[in-house]
Amino acid sequence: MTQAVLAAVRTGPEKTEFREYPMPDIPDEGALLKVEVAGICGTDVKFYSKPPISGPVIMGHENIGYIAKAGETFKKRRGLKEGDLVFVEHYVGCMNCEYCHKGDYRLCMATDWRKNPEGIRFGYTSAEKAPHLWGGFAQYMYLPWNAIIHKVPDGLSPELAGVVTPMANGIQWALFDCGVGYDSRVLVQGPGQQGLSQVISARQAGAALIIVTGTNKDKKRLDVALKLGADAVINVEEEDPVERIREITCGEGVDVALDCTAGAGTAPLLLGLEALKRKGGTLLVQQETAEFPNFPLAKLCNKYVTVKCARGHNYQSCELALKQLNSDRFPLDLITTHRFGLDKTHDAIKAVGGSGDVIHVSLMPWE
Ligand SMILES: [Zn+2]
Ligand SMILES: [Zn+2]
C-alpha cells in the first residue's frame, strides 16, 4: 500500500489542486476506504463555483469503495471485512440522538456543517482537519467509528452502485415524504439524475401517471425519462406546461409535484402549485428557490397543499435504492453516461453542470 494518498482538493471557486496526504493510522473502531467511484451531483456544481467554506476541501459525497483496512472492533461491530464493497453515506451521525436512532442521520447536529462548525460530512469537511481524507475525490477516504455504511449487494457494479444517492433521494422524496404509491399522478420537474430517479421510484411504486418536464437542452434526458417509465414529457420552452398537464390529466391535475430543477428559480415552484389537483396535493420544494417575493400563499392554502422540503435520504431509502439498482427492471445503463479519472476532476464537475447529454457522472480515482 502506498504511503501517500493523492486527492483532488478544492482550494477556491472553480479551482482544483492535487495534493498528497499521509496514509492515516486506522483506529480499532475505524477503517480505510479505497474509493472506487465518487458520484457527482448538482450540489457539487453549486459548491464548486461558490464554496460554502473557505480553505481546502476534498469534495465527493456519493462514495462507493472497498474496505482497504479495518480495525478489529470495526469488523466485529459492522460485520464487514477487508475487500467488501460498500456505500458510505456522506452523513456522519452522533449515533445517540433521536434522529440517528431513527436512521435520519441527515438531521443529526453532528453532521450539520451549516450550523455546527465541528460537524463532519464527507465532501464538505475541511481537509485541514486530521486525518484529512474526508471526501471521495481521492484515492482513499477515512472512515471513523460513526461512518454510516451499507454493504453493496452481490452482483451490483461499483459504477451502478454510484447512482445510489440520487436513487435513495428518489425513494425518500417521492415515496416516503410525498406518499407516491399505487395510482398516484406525479409531476417530476427536471429530468436530471435526480428527476429520473424519482421517475424510477414512482414507477416501481405503482404510480398511474408520471409527467416529466424539461427544457430545450434536456431533449435526450426527456427521451431517457420515457424509456424509464414516464408516461408523458413536456418541453416547457416549446409548450405551455399548465395547459398540457390539464389536458393529460383531463383537467384534474396531479397528486404530487416534485421540483428537481436545481436552481431554475421560482418558475418550477409556481408550475408545481398550478399543476396540483384542486385540493390536497403535495409539493416537494428545494432550497435553491431561496428568495421568493410575493409567493402565492393564498393559492397554496386555498388548494390545501402540503409542502415537503427535500432533505437527502434516510438509512432505509439507501438500502432500498441499492436493491432497486440491483434489479433488472429498468434500463439503468441509460443513466450512467460519463466517467472521468481523478486528474479530470475539474472537467467532471463542469460536465455535470454542462450539456444535456450528461446524466450521471462517475469520478473513478484509480482510472
Ligand atoms: Zn449529491
Ligand atoms: Zn445524531
Short mmCIF file of C-alpha atoms and ligand atoms in Angstrom, two decimals:
data_model
loop_
_atom_site.label_atom_id
_atom_site.label_comp_id
_atom_site.label_asym_id
_atom_site.label_seq_id
_atom_site.Cartn_x
_atom_site.Cartn_y
_atom_site.Cartn_z
CA MET A 1 0.00 0.00 0.00
CA THR A 2 1.29 3.48 -0.88
CA GLN A 3 2.25 5.76 1.96
CA ALA A 4 0.81 8.92 0.46
CA VAL A 5 -2.78 9.44 -0.67
CA LEU A 6 -3.50 11.54 -3.74
CA ALA A 7 -6.52 13.83 -3.54
CA ALA A 8 -8.20 16.42 -5.75
CA VAL A 9 -8.68 19.38 -3.43
CA ARG A 10 -10.99 22.33 -3.96
CA THR A 11 -8.89 25.32 -2.94
CA GLY A 12 -11.15 28.12 -4.17
CA PRO A 13 -14.03 28.81 -6.57
CA GLU A 14 -13.65 26.51 -9.62
CA LYS A 15 -10.12 25.65 -8.51
CA THR A 16 -8.76 22.13 -8.04
CA GLU A 17 -5.27 21.33 -6.79
CA PHE A 18 -3.77 17.89 -6.42
CA ARG A 19 -2.29 17.23 -3.01
CA GLU A 20 -0.83 14.28 -1.16
CA TYR A 21 -1.84 13.43 2.37
CA PRO A 22 -0.21 10.89 4.68
CA MET A 23 -1.82 7.47 4.84
CA PRO A 24 -3.79 7.70 8.11
CA ASP A 25 -3.42 5.36 11.08
CA ILE A 26 -6.60 3.37 11.44
CA PRO A 27 -8.02 3.09 14.97
CA ASP A 28 -9.50 -0.14 16.26
CA GLU A 29 -13.08 1.04 15.60
CA GLY A 30 -12.37 2.75 12.24
CA ALA A 31 -11.48 1.78 8.69
CA LEU A 32 -10.00 2.99 5.42
CA LEU A 33 -11.98 3.04 2.19
CA LYS A 34 -10.30 2.59 -1.19
CA VAL A 35 -12.55 4.85 -3.27
CA GLU A 36 -13.81 3.16 -6.42
CA VAL A 37 -16.49 5.61 -7.58
CA ALA A 38 -17.46 9.07 -6.38
CA GLY A 39 -20.72 10.24 -7.93
CA ILE A 40 -21.08 13.92 -8.79
CA CYS A 41 -24.36 15.83 -8.48
CA GLY A 42 -25.78 19.32 -8.86
CA THR A 43 -24.74 20.20 -5.31
CA ASP A 44 -21.11 19.71 -6.32
CA VAL A 45 -21.59 22.07 -9.25
CA LYS A 46 -23.05 24.68 -6.92
CA PHE A 47 -20.39 24.38 -4.21
CA TYR A 48 -17.53 24.16 -6.70
CA SER A 49 -18.38 27.57 -8.10
CA LYS A 50 -19.41 29.07 -4.73
CA PRO A 51 -17.58 27.23 -1.92
CA PRO A 52 -19.64 27.31 1.28
CA ILE A 53 -16.48 27.28 3.42
CA SER A 54 -13.06 28.74 2.69
CA GLY A 55 -9.96 26.59 2.81
CA PRO A 56 -9.18 23.24 1.19
CA VAL A 57 -11.93 20.63 0.84
CA ILE A 58 -11.79 17.20 -0.77
CA MET A 59 -15.21 17.10 -2.38
CA GLY A 60 -17.06 13.89 -3.25
CA HIS A 61 -20.07 12.95 -1.13
CA GLU A 62 -21.55 9.98 -3.05
CA ASN A 63 -18.93 7.37 -2.38
CA ILE A 64 -18.54 3.70 -3.23
CA GLY A 65 -15.40 1.74 -2.44
CA TYR A 66 -13.70 -1.28 -0.96
CA ILE A 67 -12.77 -1.62 2.70
CA ALA A 68 -8.98 -1.47 2.39
CA LYS A 69 -8.05 -1.69 6.04
CA ALA A 70 -10.22 -2.16 9.12
CA GLY A 71 -9.79 -2.28 12.89
CA GLU A 72 -10.86 -5.41 14.78
CA THR A 73 -13.72 -3.66 16.59
CA PHE A 74 -14.91 -2.14 13.30
CA LYS A 75 -15.05 -5.58 11.67
CA LYS A 76 -16.87 -7.14 14.61
CA ARG A 77 -19.40 -4.31 15.00
CA ARG A 78 -20.13 -3.83 11.29
CA GLY A 79 -19.95 -7.40 10.07
CA LEU A 80 -17.60 -6.14 7.35
CA LYS A 81 -14.14 -7.24 6.32
CA GLU A 82 -11.34 -6.04 4.11
CA GLY A 83 -12.30 -6.34 0.43
CA ASP A 84 -16.04 -5.73 0.96
CA LEU A 85 -17.67 -3.27 -1.46
CA VAL A 86 -19.64 -0.62 0.41
CA PHE A 87 -21.58 2.61 0.03
CA VAL A 88 -20.71 5.27 2.59
CA GLU A 89 -23.38 7.89 3.29
CA HIS A 90 -21.99 11.41 3.43
CA TYR A 91 -23.62 11.98 6.81
CA VAL A 92 -21.57 11.11 9.90
CA GLY A 93 -24.01 10.79 12.82
CA CYS A 94 -23.53 11.13 16.59
CA MET A 95 -25.34 7.76 16.88
CA ASN A 96 -27.01 8.94 20.07
CA CYS A 97 -29.70 11.50 19.17
CA GLU A 98 -33.31 10.78 18.30
CA TYR A 99 -32.65 11.27 14.56
CA CYS A 100 -29.70 8.88 14.48
CA HIS A 101 -31.74 6.20 16.25
CA LYS A 102 -34.37 6.53 13.52
CA GLY A 103 -31.80 6.31 10.71
CA ASP A 104 -32.30 10.00 9.92
CA TYR A 105 -28.58 10.82 10.14
CA ARG A 106 -29.22 13.66 7.68
CA LEU A 107 -30.92 15.59 10.52
CA CYS A 108 -28.24 14.98 13.18
CA MET A 109 -26.40 18.03 14.53
CA ALA A 110 -23.06 16.17 14.40
CA THR A 111 -23.17 16.22 10.60
CA ASP A 112 -24.85 19.62 10.12
CA TRP A 113 -21.95 21.55 8.63
CA ARG A 114 -24.09 24.68 8.24
CA LYS A 115 -24.96 25.07 11.92
CA ASN A 116 -22.14 23.16 13.59
CA PRO A 117 -18.58 24.22 12.72
CA GLU A 118 -17.29 20.89 14.08
CA GLY A 119 -19.82 18.92 12.03
CA ILE A 120 -18.31 16.17 9.86
CA ARG A 121 -19.73 15.37 6.44
CA PHE A 122 -17.92 13.61 3.63
CA GLY A 123 -17.29 16.00 0.77
CA TYR A 124 -17.87 19.09 2.91
CA THR A 125 -15.42 18.96 5.84
CA SER A 126 -12.14 20.91 5.66
CA ALA A 127 -9.12 18.90 4.57
CA GLU A 128 -7.18 20.76 7.22
CA LYS A 129 -8.89 18.66 9.87
CA ALA A 130 -6.87 15.49 10.60
CA PRO A 131 -6.77 12.84 9.23
CA HIS A 132 -7.71 14.97 6.18
CA LEU A 133 -9.34 12.31 4.00
CA TRP A 134 -12.96 13.48 4.28
CA GLY A 135 -14.05 13.26 0.66
CA GLY A 136 -14.37 10.85 -2.26
CA PHE A 137 -12.31 12.77 -4.82
CA ALA A 138 -9.25 10.94 -3.51
CA GLN A 139 -7.69 7.51 -3.62
CA TYR A 140 -8.69 6.73 -0.05
CA MET A 141 -11.20 8.00 2.47
CA TYR A 142 -11.02 7.74 6.26
CA LEU A 143 -13.98 6.02 7.95
CA PRO A 144 -14.43 7.00 11.61
CA TRP A 145 -16.34 4.80 14.10
CA ASN A 146 -19.60 6.62 13.27
CA ALA A 147 -19.47 6.46 9.45
CA ILE A 148 -22.75 5.13 8.02
CA ILE A 149 -22.01 2.20 5.78
CA HIS A 150 -24.16 -0.01 3.55
CA LYS A 151 -22.84 -3.21 2.02
CA VAL A 152 -23.30 -3.18 -1.76
CA PRO A 153 -25.33 -6.26 -2.75
CA ASP A 154 -23.57 -9.01 -4.71
CA GLY A 155 -23.90 -8.54 -8.45
CA LEU A 156 -24.12 -4.74 -8.38
CA SER A 157 -21.20 -2.99 -10.11
CA PRO A 158 -19.42 -0.11 -8.33
CA GLU A 159 -20.39 2.31 -11.13
CA LEU A 160 -24.09 1.48 -10.93
CA ALA A 161 -23.91 1.47 -7.13
CA GLY A 162 -22.61 5.04 -7.55
CA VAL A 163 -26.15 6.06 -8.52
CA VAL A 164 -27.37 5.09 -5.02
CA THR A 165 -27.55 8.66 -3.69
CA PRO A 166 -29.95 10.12 -6.30
CA MET A 167 -31.88 6.82 -6.23
CA ALA A 168 -32.19 6.99 -2.43
CA ASN A 169 -33.39 10.58 -2.75
CA GLY A 170 -35.94 9.37 -5.29
CA ILE A 171 -37.31 6.85 -2.83
CA GLN A 172 -37.12 9.27 0.09
CA TRP A 173 -38.78 12.25 -1.58
CA ALA A 174 -41.38 10.64 -3.84
CA LEU A 175 -42.35 7.62 -1.74
CA PHE A 176 -41.59 8.40 1.92
CA ASP A 177 -42.06 12.17 2.01
CA CYS A 178 -44.76 12.72 -0.61
CA GLY A 179 -46.57 9.38 -0.33
CA VAL A 180 -46.41 8.41 -4.01
CA GLY A 181 -47.84 4.93 -4.42
CA TYR A 182 -50.37 2.89 -6.31
CA ASP A 183 -52.49 5.09 -8.61
CA SER A 184 -50.66 8.38 -7.86
CA ARG A 185 -50.38 11.04 -10.55
CA VAL A 186 -46.94 12.60 -10.37
CA LEU A 187 -45.23 15.60 -11.94
CA VAL A 188 -41.42 15.47 -11.96
CA GLN A 189 -39.81 18.76 -12.93
CA GLY A 190 -36.28 18.37 -14.27
CA PRO A 191 -35.02 15.17 -16.00
CA GLY A 192 -31.50 15.10 -14.50
CA GLN A 193 -30.25 12.16 -12.44
CA GLN A 194 -32.40 13.31 -9.53
CA GLY A 195 -35.61 13.68 -11.52
CA LEU A 196 -35.06 10.38 -13.34
CA SER A 197 -34.59 8.63 -10.00
CA GLN A 198 -38.00 9.97 -8.93
CA VAL A 199 -39.44 8.52 -12.16
CA ILE A 200 -38.00 5.07 -11.35
CA SER A 201 -39.21 5.03 -7.75
CA ALA A 202 -42.68 6.35 -8.69
CA ARG A 203 -42.99 3.77 -11.45
CA GLN A 204 -41.84 0.96 -9.17
CA ALA A 205 -44.35 2.08 -6.51
CA GLY A 206 -47.23 1.86 -8.97
CA ALA A 207 -47.90 5.47 -9.92
CA ALA A 208 -50.68 5.72 -12.50
CA LEU A 209 -49.29 8.73 -14.34
CA ILE A 210 -45.81 10.24 -14.46
CA ILE A 211 -45.23 13.52 -16.31
CA VAL A 212 -41.70 14.89 -16.67
CA THR A 213 -40.83 18.44 -17.68
CA GLY A 214 -37.59 19.80 -19.11
CA THR A 215 -36.19 22.47 -21.40
CA ASN A 216 -34.57 22.56 -24.86
CA LYS A 217 -31.25 21.30 -23.53
CA ASP A 218 -32.98 18.27 -21.96
CA LYS A 219 -34.17 16.56 -25.17
CA LYS A 220 -32.01 13.48 -24.63
CA ARG A 221 -32.86 13.32 -20.94
CA LEU A 222 -36.60 13.53 -21.67
CA ASP A 223 -36.16 10.64 -24.06
CA VAL A 224 -34.49 8.64 -21.27
CA ALA A 225 -37.39 9.58 -18.96
CA LEU A 226 -39.82 7.91 -21.37
CA LYS A 227 -37.64 4.80 -21.52
CA LEU A 228 -37.58 4.66 -17.72
CA GLY A 229 -41.37 4.72 -17.49
CA ALA A 230 -42.59 8.31 -17.74
CA ASP A 231 -46.00 8.47 -19.47
CA ALA A 232 -45.57 11.96 -20.91
CA VAL A 233 -42.80 14.53 -21.24
CA ILE A 234 -43.15 18.27 -21.76
CA ASN A 235 -40.56 20.70 -23.07
CA VAL A 236 -41.62 23.85 -21.21
CA GLU A 237 -39.87 26.03 -23.80
CA GLU A 238 -41.96 24.59 -26.61
CA GLU A 239 -45.34 24.02 -24.99
CA ASP A 240 -47.44 25.59 -22.26
CA PRO A 241 -46.89 23.09 -19.44
CA VAL A 242 -50.00 24.04 -17.46
CA GLU A 243 -52.23 23.52 -20.46
CA ARG A 244 -50.55 20.21 -21.34
CA ILE A 245 -50.83 18.90 -17.79
CA ARG A 246 -54.53 19.82 -17.71
CA GLU A 247 -55.01 18.01 -20.99
CA ILE A 248 -53.15 14.88 -19.87
CA THR A 249 -54.98 14.72 -16.52
CA CYS A 250 -58.41 15.56 -18.01
CA GLY A 251 -58.43 18.81 -16.06
CA GLU A 252 -57.82 17.19 -12.69
CA GLY A 253 -54.15 17.95 -12.05
CA VAL A 254 -51.58 15.81 -10.27
CA ASP A 255 -51.37 14.49 -6.70
CA VAL A 256 -47.68 15.24 -6.24
CA ALA A 257 -45.29 17.75 -7.85
CA LEU A 258 -41.56 17.25 -7.29
CA ASP A 259 -39.11 20.06 -8.08
CA CYS A 260 -35.84 18.54 -9.29
CA THR A 261 -34.76 21.50 -11.42
CA ALA A 262 -31.93 22.57 -9.06
CA GLY A 263 -31.65 26.30 -9.35
CA ALA A 264 -34.19 27.13 -12.08
CA GLY A 265 -35.65 29.90 -9.92
CA THR A 266 -39.26 30.37 -8.86
CA ALA A 267 -40.93 29.20 -12.10
CA PRO A 268 -40.92 25.45 -11.25
CA LEU A 269 -42.49 26.15 -7.87
CA LEU A 270 -45.30 28.15 -9.49
CA LEU A 271 -45.82 25.45 -12.11
CA GLY A 272 -45.92 22.74 -9.44
CA LEU A 273 -48.50 24.67 -7.46
CA GLU A 274 -50.59 25.25 -10.58
CA ALA A 275 -50.34 21.59 -11.69
CA LEU A 276 -51.55 20.14 -8.37
CA LYS A 277 -55.09 18.85 -8.09
CA ARG A 278 -57.89 21.12 -6.83
CA LYS A 279 -57.41 20.26 -3.14
CA GLY A 280 -54.90 18.34 -1.07
CA GLY A 281 -51.88 17.84 -3.31
CA THR A 282 -48.26 17.62 -2.13
CA LEU A 283 -45.47 19.90 -3.30
CA LEU A 284 -41.80 19.00 -2.85
CA VAL A 285 -39.55 22.05 -2.75
CA GLN A 286 -35.79 22.60 -2.70
CA GLN A 287 -33.94 25.46 -1.11
CA GLU A 288 -32.48 26.68 -4.39
CA THR A 289 -35.52 28.93 -4.54
CA ALA A 290 -34.32 30.89 -1.53
CA GLU A 291 -35.87 34.25 -2.42
CA PHE A 292 -39.49 34.34 -3.45
CA PRO A 293 -41.16 37.75 -3.09
CA ASN A 294 -44.95 37.66 -3.49
CA PHE A 295 -45.14 33.91 -3.04
CA PRO A 296 -48.79 32.99 -3.67
CA LEU A 297 -49.51 31.79 -0.16
CA ALA A 298 -53.26 32.30 -0.66
CA LYS A 299 -53.26 29.82 -3.53
CA LEU A 300 -51.20 27.33 -1.50
CA CYS A 301 -53.69 27.50 1.36
CA ASN A 302 -56.73 27.56 -0.87
CA LYS A 303 -55.57 24.38 -2.60
CA TYR A 304 -54.87 22.87 0.83
CA VAL A 305 -51.37 21.88 -0.28
CA THR A 306 -48.86 20.00 1.86
CA VAL A 307 -45.31 21.27 1.39
CA LYS A 308 -42.36 18.92 1.85
CA CYS A 309 -38.72 20.00 1.85
CA ALA A 310 -36.16 17.86 0.05
CA ARG A 311 -33.51 16.86 2.55
CA GLY A 312 -31.36 13.92 1.43
CA HIS A 313 -32.16 10.38 2.41
CA ASN A 314 -32.56 8.13 5.45
CA TYR A 315 -30.98 4.72 6.10
CA GLN A 316 -33.90 2.72 4.74
CA SER A 317 -34.11 4.64 1.45
CA CYS A 318 -30.41 3.84 0.85
CA GLU A 319 -30.99 0.12 1.45
CA LEU A 320 -33.99 0.14 -0.91
CA ALA A 321 -32.05 2.13 -3.51
CA LEU A 322 -29.26 -0.46 -3.58
CA LYS A 323 -31.85 -3.20 -4.08
CA GLN A 324 -33.56 -1.18 -6.80
CA LEU A 325 -30.28 -0.64 -8.63
CA ASN A 326 -29.53 -4.36 -8.39
CA SER A 327 -32.81 -5.31 -10.11
CA ASP A 328 -33.06 -5.60 -13.89
CA ARG A 329 -36.41 -3.85 -14.13
CA PHE A 330 -35.14 -0.55 -15.54
CA PRO A 331 -32.50 0.16 -18.24
CA LEU A 332 -30.22 1.94 -15.77
CA ASP A 333 -27.25 1.99 -18.10
CA LEU A 334 -29.05 4.95 -19.75
CA ILE A 335 -28.25 6.95 -16.60
CA THR A 336 -24.53 6.22 -16.07
CA THR A 337 -23.41 8.29 -19.03
CA HIS A 338 -19.94 9.62 -18.18
CA ARG A 339 -16.80 8.65 -16.27
CA PHE A 340 -13.62 10.59 -15.51
CA GLY A 341 -10.31 9.89 -13.77
CA LEU A 342 -9.12 11.82 -10.71
CA ASP A 343 -6.87 14.05 -12.86
CA LYS A 344 -10.03 15.24 -14.65
CA THR A 345 -11.94 16.25 -11.50
CA HIS A 346 -12.47 19.83 -12.69
CA ASP A 347 -13.83 18.64 -16.06
CA ALA A 348 -16.03 16.06 -14.36
CA ILE A 349 -17.75 18.67 -12.17
CA LYS A 350 -18.12 21.04 -15.11
CA ALA A 351 -19.64 18.22 -17.18
CA VAL A 352 -22.49 17.81 -14.67
CA GLY A 353 -23.37 21.49 -14.98
CA GLY A 354 -22.93 21.45 -18.74
CA SER A 355 -24.55 19.78 -21.72
CA GLY A 356 -27.85 17.95 -21.80
CA ASP A 357 -26.15 14.67 -22.76
CA VAL A 358 -24.78 14.21 -19.27
CA ILE A 359 -26.94 12.40 -16.75
CA HIS A 360 -24.76 10.73 -14.11
CA VAL A 361 -21.02 11.33 -13.84
CA SER A 362 -18.72 8.87 -12.07
CA LEU A 363 -15.34 10.00 -10.85
CA MET A 364 -13.03 6.96 -10.72
CA PRO A 365 -9.94 7.88 -8.66
CA TRP A 366 -7.90 4.89 -9.88
CA GLU A 367 -8.51 5.35 -13.60
ZN ZN B 1 -25.19 14.76 -4.19
ZN ZN B 2 -27.24 12.09 15.94
#
